[in-house]
Amino acid sequence: MRIAITQKVLNKESGLYVSLIFPISVAFLLTFIGARIFSHLYPNFYIPWSQTIRVHHYAYGFFVLAASGYFALIFSGPKAKYLISLLHGFGLGLAFDEFGIWLKLSDSDPARWSYDGFLIMVGLFLFVISVKPGLKMLKILWPF
């Protein structure tokens, strides 16, 4: 499979990026749902950088997305693509967990449920369309 991934990248064949949606969607769903549960159980938890600054976890997601973008530029191997996809999904999960705040600058419960439900459905849709090629790729690349 590593040779197949390399050939698909070099020959610009289709199919590789559908299988890379799988680790992105898995990491996104796990991070998004985990962050929602954690935020619900511990609503006042945050990393205290200073007395006056409170950084939301979606800001950390943007930094993770920036790092995954940089890694995607400098690493091109099949394992690297897979691991970078996982990192990218993790960053998306952290960033999009606060999607309602992006749009409304408030965190009301009805809006929260509609945004969360929509994002979970999008993540599940991407998971479903990529599960077969993604698992095939995972079986070949495992163990890391």
Short mmCIF file of C-alpha atoms in Angstrom, two decimals:
data_model
loop_
_atom_site.label_atom_id
_atom_site.label_comp_id
_atom_site.label_asym_id
_atom_site.label_seq_id
_atom_site.Cartn_x
_atom_site.Cartn_y
_atom_site.Cartn_z
CA MET A 1 0.00 0.00 0.00
CA ARG A 2 2.89 2.37 0.69
CA ILE A 3 4.00 1.91 -2.90
CA ALA A 4 0.41 2.40 -4.06
CA ILE A 5 0.12 5.63 -2.07
CA THR A 6 3.42 6.89 -3.47
CA GLN A 7 2.35 6.02 -7.02
CA LYS A 8 -1.00 7.75 -6.56
CA VAL A 9 0.75 10.87 -5.32
CA LEU A 10 3.33 10.88 -8.12
CA ASN A 11 0.83 10.05 -10.89
CA LYS A 12 -1.89 12.30 -9.42
CA GLU A 13 -4.38 9.42 -9.43
CA SER A 14 -7.70 9.64 -7.64
CA GLY A 15 -8.63 7.71 -4.52
CA LEU A 16 -5.83 8.68 -2.15
CA TYR A 17 -7.55 11.71 -0.74
CA VAL A 18 -10.82 9.87 -0.16
CA SER A 19 -8.94 7.45 2.07
CA LEU A 20 -7.27 10.37 3.89
CA ILE A 21 -10.71 11.73 4.79
CA PHE A 22 -11.09 8.71 7.08
CA PRO A 23 -8.44 9.64 9.69
CA ILE A 24 -9.51 13.29 9.49
CA SER A 25 -13.16 12.41 10.17
CA VAL A 26 -12.32 9.92 12.95
CA ALA A 27 -10.04 12.39 14.74
CA PHE A 28 -12.56 15.20 14.19
CA LEU A 29 -15.49 13.23 15.63
CA LEU A 30 -13.55 11.93 18.64
CA THR A 31 -12.09 15.35 19.44
CA PHE A 32 -15.33 17.25 18.83
CA ILE A 33 -17.46 14.91 20.94
CA GLY A 34 -14.75 14.66 23.61
CA ALA A 35 -14.41 18.45 23.81
CA ARG A 36 -18.20 18.85 24.07
CA ILE A 37 -18.39 16.31 26.89
CA PHE A 38 -15.38 17.84 28.68
CA SER A 39 -16.80 21.37 28.29
CA HIS A 40 -20.14 20.19 29.66
CA LEU A 41 -18.60 18.44 32.68
CA TYR A 42 -16.01 21.13 33.44
CA PRO A 43 -17.39 24.44 32.07
CA ASN A 44 -14.95 26.64 33.99
CA PHE A 45 -11.79 24.72 33.03
CA TYR A 46 -9.15 26.63 31.09
CA ILE A 47 -5.39 26.96 31.01
CA PRO A 48 -4.51 30.08 33.03
CA TRP A 49 -2.01 32.03 30.91
CA SER A 50 -2.53 35.16 32.99
CA GLN A 51 -5.15 36.77 35.22
CA THR A 52 -6.72 38.77 32.38
CA ILE A 53 -6.37 36.40 29.42
CA ARG A 54 -8.58 33.36 28.86
CA VAL A 55 -7.83 31.41 25.69
CA HIS A 56 -10.64 29.18 24.41
CA HIS A 57 -9.75 25.72 23.16
CA TYR A 58 -10.73 26.62 19.60
CA ALA A 59 -7.67 28.90 19.51
CA TYR A 60 -5.50 25.87 20.24
CA GLY A 61 -7.27 24.16 17.35
CA PHE A 62 -6.13 26.92 15.01
CA PHE A 63 -2.53 26.40 16.12
CA VAL A 64 -2.85 22.65 15.55
CA LEU A 65 -4.30 23.34 12.09
CA ALA A 66 -1.38 25.65 11.30
CA ALA A 67 1.08 22.98 12.43
CA SER A 68 -0.63 20.28 10.35
CA GLY A 69 -0.53 22.56 7.31
CA TYR A 70 3.18 23.15 7.79
CA PHE A 71 3.85 19.43 8.28
CA ALA A 72 1.88 18.67 5.12
CA LEU A 73 4.22 20.97 3.21
CA ILE A 74 7.45 19.41 4.45
CA PHE A 75 6.56 15.69 4.80
CA SER A 76 5.23 13.63 1.90
CA GLY A 77 5.56 9.96 2.88
CA PRO A 78 2.52 7.69 3.27
CA LYS A 79 2.82 7.40 7.07
CA ALA A 80 3.35 11.14 7.33
CA LYS A 81 0.23 11.83 5.26
CA TYR A 82 -1.81 9.55 7.50
CA LEU A 83 -0.48 11.01 10.76
CA ILE A 84 -0.85 14.57 9.48
CA SER A 85 -4.46 13.73 8.58
CA LEU A 86 -5.05 12.63 12.18
CA LEU A 87 -3.47 15.84 13.46
CA HIS A 88 -5.59 17.90 11.07
CA GLY A 89 -8.78 16.19 12.25
CA PHE A 90 -7.79 16.85 15.86
CA GLY A 91 -7.31 20.55 15.09
CA LEU A 92 -10.63 20.72 13.25
CA GLY A 93 -12.38 19.11 16.21
CA LEU A 94 -10.96 21.67 18.64
CA ALA A 95 -11.63 24.63 16.34
CA PHE A 96 -15.13 23.68 15.22
CA ASP A 97 -16.24 22.81 18.74
CA GLU A 98 -16.84 26.53 19.24
CA PHE A 99 -18.40 27.14 15.81
CA GLY A 100 -21.46 28.76 17.38
CA ILE A 101 -19.25 31.34 19.06
CA TRP A 102 -17.65 32.13 15.69
CA LEU A 103 -21.03 33.03 14.23
CA LYS A 104 -23.01 34.52 17.12
CA LEU A 105 -20.35 35.50 19.69
CA SER A 106 -22.55 33.84 22.31
CA ASP A 107 -23.10 30.34 23.58
CA SER A 108 -26.86 29.80 23.84
CA ASP A 109 -28.15 26.26 24.28
CA PRO A 110 -30.56 26.04 21.29
CA ALA A 111 -27.95 27.40 18.91
CA ARG A 112 -25.30 25.13 20.42
CA TRP A 113 -27.37 22.00 19.78
CA SER A 114 -28.15 22.93 16.19
CA TYR A 115 -24.51 23.72 15.33
CA ASP A 116 -23.22 20.65 17.15
CA GLY A 117 -25.77 18.40 15.48
CA PHE A 118 -24.95 19.78 12.04
CA LEU A 119 -21.20 19.34 12.53
CA ILE A 120 -21.58 15.81 13.89
CA MET A 121 -23.74 14.88 10.89
CA VAL A 122 -21.14 16.30 8.47
CA GLY A 123 -18.41 14.37 10.29
CA LEU A 124 -20.43 11.15 10.20
CA PHE A 125 -21.17 11.63 6.50
CA LEU A 126 -17.47 12.04 5.71
CA PHE A 127 -16.69 9.03 7.91
CA VAL A 128 -19.21 6.84 6.09
CA ILE A 129 -18.01 7.74 2.59
CA SER A 130 -14.36 7.15 3.53
CA VAL A 131 -14.51 4.17 5.88
CA LYS A 132 -13.80 1.42 3.32
CA PRO A 133 -10.70 2.94 1.69
CA GLY A 134 -9.60 4.38 5.02
CA LEU A 135 -9.66 1.02 6.81
CA LYS A 136 -7.86 -0.57 3.89
CA MET A 137 -5.14 2.05 4.17
CA LEU A 138 -4.98 1.68 7.97
CA LYS A 139 -4.50 -2.11 7.73
CA ILE A 140 -1.52 -1.62 5.44
CA LEU A 141 0.11 1.19 7.41
CA TRP A 142 -0.44 -0.38 10.85
CA PRO A 143 1.67 -0.60 13.04
CA PHE A 144 3.12 2.86 13.01
#
